[in-house]
PDB file of C-alpha atoms in Angstrom:
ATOM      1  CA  UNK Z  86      25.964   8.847 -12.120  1.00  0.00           C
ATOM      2  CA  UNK Z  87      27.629   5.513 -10.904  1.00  0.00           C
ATOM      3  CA  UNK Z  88      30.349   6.143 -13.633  1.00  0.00           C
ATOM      4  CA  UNK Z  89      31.331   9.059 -12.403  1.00  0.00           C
ATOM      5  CA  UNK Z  90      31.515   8.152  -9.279  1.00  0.00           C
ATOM      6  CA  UNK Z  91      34.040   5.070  -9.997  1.00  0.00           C
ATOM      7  CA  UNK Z  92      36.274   7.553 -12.177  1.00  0.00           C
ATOM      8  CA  UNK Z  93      39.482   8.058 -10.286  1.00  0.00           C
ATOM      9  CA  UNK Z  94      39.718  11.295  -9.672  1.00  0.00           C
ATOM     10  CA  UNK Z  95      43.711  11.441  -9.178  1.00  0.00           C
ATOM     11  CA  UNK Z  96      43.878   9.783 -12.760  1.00  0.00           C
ATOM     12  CA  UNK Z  97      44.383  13.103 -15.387  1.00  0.00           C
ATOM     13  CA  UNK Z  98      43.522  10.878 -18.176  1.00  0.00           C
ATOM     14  CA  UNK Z  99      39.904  10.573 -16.370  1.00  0.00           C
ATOM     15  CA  UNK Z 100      39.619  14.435 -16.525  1.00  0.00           C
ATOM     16  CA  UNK Z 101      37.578  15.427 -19.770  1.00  0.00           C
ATOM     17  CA  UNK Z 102      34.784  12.173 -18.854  1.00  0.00           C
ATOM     18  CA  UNK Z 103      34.851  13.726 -15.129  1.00  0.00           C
ATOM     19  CA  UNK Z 104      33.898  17.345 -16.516  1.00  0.00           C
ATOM     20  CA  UNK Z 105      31.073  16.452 -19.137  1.00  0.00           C
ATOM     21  CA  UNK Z 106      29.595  13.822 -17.032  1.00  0.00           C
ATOM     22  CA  UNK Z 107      29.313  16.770 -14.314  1.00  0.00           C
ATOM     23  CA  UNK Z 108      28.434  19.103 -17.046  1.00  0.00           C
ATOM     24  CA  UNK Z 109      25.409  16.630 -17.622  1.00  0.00           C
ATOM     25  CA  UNK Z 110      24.652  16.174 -14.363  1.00  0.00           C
ATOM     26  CA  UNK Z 111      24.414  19.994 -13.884  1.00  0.00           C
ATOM     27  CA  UNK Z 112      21.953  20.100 -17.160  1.00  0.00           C
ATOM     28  CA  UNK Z 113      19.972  17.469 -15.549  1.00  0.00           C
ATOM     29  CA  UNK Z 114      19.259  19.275 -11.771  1.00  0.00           C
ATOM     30  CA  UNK Z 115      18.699  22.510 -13.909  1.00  0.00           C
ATOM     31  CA  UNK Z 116      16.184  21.068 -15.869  1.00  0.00           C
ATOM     32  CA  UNK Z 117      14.404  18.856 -12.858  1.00  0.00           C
ATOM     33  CA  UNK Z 118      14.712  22.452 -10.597  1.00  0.00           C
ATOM     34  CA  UNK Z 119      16.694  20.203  -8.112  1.00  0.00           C
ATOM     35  CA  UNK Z 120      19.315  17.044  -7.982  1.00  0.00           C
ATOM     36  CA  UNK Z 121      17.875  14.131  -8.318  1.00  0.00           C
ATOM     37  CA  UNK Z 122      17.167  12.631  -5.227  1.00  0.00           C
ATOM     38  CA  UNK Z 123      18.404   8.676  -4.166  1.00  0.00           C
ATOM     39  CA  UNK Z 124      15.291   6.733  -2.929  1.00  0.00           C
ATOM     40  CA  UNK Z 125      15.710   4.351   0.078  1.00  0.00           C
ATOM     41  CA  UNK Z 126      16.437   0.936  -0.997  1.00  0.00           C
ATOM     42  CA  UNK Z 127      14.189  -1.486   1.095  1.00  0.00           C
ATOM     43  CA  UNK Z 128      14.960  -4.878   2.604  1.00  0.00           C
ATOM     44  CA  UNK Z 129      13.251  -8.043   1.511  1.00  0.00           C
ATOM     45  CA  UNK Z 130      13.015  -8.829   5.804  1.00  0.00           C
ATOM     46  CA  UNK Z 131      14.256  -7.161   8.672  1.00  0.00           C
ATOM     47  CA  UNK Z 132      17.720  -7.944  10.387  1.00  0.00           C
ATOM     48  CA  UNK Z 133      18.048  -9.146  14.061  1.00  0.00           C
ATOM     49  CA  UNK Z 134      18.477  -6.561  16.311  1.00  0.00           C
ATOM     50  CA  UNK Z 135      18.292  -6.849  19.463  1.00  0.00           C
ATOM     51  CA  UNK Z 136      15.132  -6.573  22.144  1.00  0.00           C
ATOM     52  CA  UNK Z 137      11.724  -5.163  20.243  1.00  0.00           C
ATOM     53  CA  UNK Z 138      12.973  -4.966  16.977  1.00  0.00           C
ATOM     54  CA  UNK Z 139      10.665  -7.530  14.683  1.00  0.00           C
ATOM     55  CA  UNK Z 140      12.251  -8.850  11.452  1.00  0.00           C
ATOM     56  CA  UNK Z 141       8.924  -9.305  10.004  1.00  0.00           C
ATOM     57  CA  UNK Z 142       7.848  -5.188   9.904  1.00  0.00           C
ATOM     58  CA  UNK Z 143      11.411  -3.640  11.062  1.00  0.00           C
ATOM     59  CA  UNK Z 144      12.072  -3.449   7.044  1.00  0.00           C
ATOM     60  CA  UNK Z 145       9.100  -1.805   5.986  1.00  0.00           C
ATOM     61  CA  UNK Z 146       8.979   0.535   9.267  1.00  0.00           C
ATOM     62  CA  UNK Z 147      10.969   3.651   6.950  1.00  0.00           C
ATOM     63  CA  UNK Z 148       7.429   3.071   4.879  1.00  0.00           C
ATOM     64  CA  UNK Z 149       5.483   3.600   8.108  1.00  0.00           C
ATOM     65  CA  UNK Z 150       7.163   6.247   9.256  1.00  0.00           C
ATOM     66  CA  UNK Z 151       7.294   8.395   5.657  1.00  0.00           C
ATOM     67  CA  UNK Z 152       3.254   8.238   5.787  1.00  0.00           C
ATOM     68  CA  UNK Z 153       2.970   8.907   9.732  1.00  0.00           C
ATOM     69  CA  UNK Z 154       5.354  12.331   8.929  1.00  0.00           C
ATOM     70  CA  UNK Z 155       2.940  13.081   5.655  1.00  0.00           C
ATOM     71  CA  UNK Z 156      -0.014  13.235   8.705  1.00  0.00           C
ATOM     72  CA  UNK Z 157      -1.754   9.825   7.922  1.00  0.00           C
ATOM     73  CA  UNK Z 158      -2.729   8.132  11.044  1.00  0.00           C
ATOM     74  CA  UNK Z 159      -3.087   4.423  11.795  1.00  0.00           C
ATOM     75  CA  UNK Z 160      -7.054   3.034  11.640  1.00  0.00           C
ATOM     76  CA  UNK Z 161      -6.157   1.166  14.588  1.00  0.00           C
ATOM     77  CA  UNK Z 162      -5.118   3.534  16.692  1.00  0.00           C
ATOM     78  CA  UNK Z 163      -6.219   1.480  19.936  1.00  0.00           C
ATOM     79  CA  UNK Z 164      -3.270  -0.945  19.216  1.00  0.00           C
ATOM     80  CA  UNK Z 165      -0.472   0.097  21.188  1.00  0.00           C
ATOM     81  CA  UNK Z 166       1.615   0.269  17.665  1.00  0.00           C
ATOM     82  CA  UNK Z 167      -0.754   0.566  15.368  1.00  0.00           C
ATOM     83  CA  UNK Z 168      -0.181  -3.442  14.019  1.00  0.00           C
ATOM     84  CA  UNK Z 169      -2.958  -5.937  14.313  1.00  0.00           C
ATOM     85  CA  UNK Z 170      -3.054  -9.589  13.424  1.00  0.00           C
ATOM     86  CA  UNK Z 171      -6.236 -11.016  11.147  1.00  0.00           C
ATOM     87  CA  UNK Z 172      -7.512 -14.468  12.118  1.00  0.00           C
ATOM     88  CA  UNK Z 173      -5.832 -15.661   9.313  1.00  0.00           C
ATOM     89  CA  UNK Z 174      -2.228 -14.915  10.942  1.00  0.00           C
ATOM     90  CA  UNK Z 175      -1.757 -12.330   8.697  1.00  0.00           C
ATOM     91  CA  UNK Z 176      -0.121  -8.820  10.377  1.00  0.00           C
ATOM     92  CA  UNK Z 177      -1.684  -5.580   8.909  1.00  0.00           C
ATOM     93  CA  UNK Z 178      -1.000  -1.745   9.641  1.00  0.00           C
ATOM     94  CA  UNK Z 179      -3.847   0.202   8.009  1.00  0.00           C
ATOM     95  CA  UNK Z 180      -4.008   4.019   7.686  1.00  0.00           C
ATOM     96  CA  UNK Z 181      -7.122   6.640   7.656  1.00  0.00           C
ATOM     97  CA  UNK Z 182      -6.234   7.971   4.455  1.00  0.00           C
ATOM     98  CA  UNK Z 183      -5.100   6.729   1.006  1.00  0.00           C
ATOM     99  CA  UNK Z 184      -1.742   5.935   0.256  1.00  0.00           C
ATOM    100  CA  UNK Z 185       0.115   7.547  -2.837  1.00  0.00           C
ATOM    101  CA  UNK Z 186       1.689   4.689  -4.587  1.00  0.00           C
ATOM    102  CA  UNK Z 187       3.176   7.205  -6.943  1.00  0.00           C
ATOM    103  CA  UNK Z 188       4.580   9.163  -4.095  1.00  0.00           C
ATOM    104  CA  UNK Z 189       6.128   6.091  -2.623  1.00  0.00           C
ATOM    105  CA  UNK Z 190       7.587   4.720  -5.710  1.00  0.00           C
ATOM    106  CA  UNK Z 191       9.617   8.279  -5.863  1.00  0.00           C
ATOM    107  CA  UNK Z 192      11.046   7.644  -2.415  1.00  0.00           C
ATOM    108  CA  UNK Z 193      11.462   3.943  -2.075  1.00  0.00           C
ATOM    109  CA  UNK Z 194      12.968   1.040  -3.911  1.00  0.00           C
ATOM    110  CA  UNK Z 195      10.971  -2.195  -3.339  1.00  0.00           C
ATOM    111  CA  UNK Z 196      12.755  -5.564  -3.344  1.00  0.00           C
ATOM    112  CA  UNK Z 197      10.891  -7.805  -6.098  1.00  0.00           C
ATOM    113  CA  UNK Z 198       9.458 -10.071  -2.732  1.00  0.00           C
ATOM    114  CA  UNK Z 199       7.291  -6.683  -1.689  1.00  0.00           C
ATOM    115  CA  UNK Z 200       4.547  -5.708  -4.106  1.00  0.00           C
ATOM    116  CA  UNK Z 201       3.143  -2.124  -4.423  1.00  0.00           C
ATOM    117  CA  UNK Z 202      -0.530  -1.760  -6.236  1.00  0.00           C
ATOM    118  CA  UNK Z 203      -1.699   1.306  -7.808  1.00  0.00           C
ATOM    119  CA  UNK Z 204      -4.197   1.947  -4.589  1.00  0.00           C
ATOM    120  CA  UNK Z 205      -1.273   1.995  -2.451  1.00  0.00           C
ATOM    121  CA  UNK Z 206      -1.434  -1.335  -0.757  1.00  0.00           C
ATOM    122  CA  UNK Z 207       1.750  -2.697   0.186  1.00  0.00           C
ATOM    123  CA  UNK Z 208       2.348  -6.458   0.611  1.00  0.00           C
ATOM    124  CA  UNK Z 209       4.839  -8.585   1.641  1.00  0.00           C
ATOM    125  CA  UNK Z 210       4.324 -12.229   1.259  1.00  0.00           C
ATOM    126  CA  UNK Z 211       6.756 -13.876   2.906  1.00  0.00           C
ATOM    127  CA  UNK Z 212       6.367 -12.269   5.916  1.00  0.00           C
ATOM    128  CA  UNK Z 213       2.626 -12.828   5.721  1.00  0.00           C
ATOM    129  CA  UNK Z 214       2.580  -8.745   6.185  1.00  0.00           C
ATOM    130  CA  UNK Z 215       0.534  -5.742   4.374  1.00  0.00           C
ATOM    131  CA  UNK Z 216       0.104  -1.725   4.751  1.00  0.00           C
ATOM    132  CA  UNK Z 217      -3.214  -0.494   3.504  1.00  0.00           C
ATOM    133  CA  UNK Z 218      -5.525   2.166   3.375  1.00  0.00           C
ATOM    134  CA  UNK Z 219      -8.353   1.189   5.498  1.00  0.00           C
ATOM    135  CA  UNK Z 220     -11.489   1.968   3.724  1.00  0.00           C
ATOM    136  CA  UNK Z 221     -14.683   3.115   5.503  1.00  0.00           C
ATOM    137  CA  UNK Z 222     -16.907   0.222   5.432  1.00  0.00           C
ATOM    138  CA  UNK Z 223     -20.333   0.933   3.223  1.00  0.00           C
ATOM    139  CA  UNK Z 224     -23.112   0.476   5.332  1.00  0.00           C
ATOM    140  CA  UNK Z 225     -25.355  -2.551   4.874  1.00  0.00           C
ATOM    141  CA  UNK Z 226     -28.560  -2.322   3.067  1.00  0.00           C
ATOM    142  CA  UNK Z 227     -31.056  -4.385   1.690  1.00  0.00           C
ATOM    143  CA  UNK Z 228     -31.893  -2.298  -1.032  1.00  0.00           C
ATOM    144  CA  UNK Z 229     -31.392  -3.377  -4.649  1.00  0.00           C
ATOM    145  CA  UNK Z 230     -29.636  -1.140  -6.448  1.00  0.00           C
ATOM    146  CA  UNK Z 231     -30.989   0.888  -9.059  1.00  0.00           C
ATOM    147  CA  UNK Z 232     -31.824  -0.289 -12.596  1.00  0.00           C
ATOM    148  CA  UNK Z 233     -32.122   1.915 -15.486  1.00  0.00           C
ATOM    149  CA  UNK Z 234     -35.984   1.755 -17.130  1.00  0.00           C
TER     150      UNK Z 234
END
């Protein structure tokens, strides 16, 4: 699509190229049963600003928000904003549910810095930053497990 968007469209010359690359396009929402859709490009770290906005989670907060609107609550929900630091330093949001990797891929772009694993965990290196599904802890037993006789 990004060549026809830099055709000139006062140029007649451009006009045949304008009409089969919207001819195509047209093929291509009829097949997919919609247009394609842009996904949201994401920052490598937030921007200054102003008061309460923090450039080490302001970039990933569209992220956030996408899984709060698809009804997944934060696990700690007794933080004011759902963020909590480990004792390593380390800031984490964590969710009650899963998170779709394959969903996010489809509406976000991920700047190389930001990694996304198949279980949906979301980490952010440089900023010392992750979003995760926080998974019910098993509880503790001293039992072996069992062996096959």
């Amino acid at each position: 699509m990004s060549r026809l968007e830099s055709l000139g469209s006062t140029d007649p010359a451009n006009l045949a190229e304008m009409e089969a690359l919207g001819h195509a396009l047209e093929a291509y929402e009829d097949r997919q049963g919609h247009a394609p859709s842009a996904r949201i490009q994401l920052a490598a770290q937030g921007a200054e600003h102003g008061p309460g906005y923090d450039p080490r989670t302001d970039h990933l907060r569209p992220v956030i928000d996408f899984l709060l609107a698809k009804g997944n609550r934060p696990s700690h929900w007794w933080h004011e904003d759902g963020f909590w630091f480990d004792q390593g330093g380390v800031l984490h949001y964590t969710f009650t549910d899963p998170i779709d990797a394959a969903e996010l891929r489809e509406h976000f772009a991920f700047p190389p810095s930001i990694t996304l694993s198949d279980d949906g965990t979301i980490k952010d290196g440089p900023n010392y930053f992750d979003i995760s599904y926080d998974r019910p802890a098993k509880p503790f037993s001293f039992e072996l497990p069992q062996t096959g006789s």
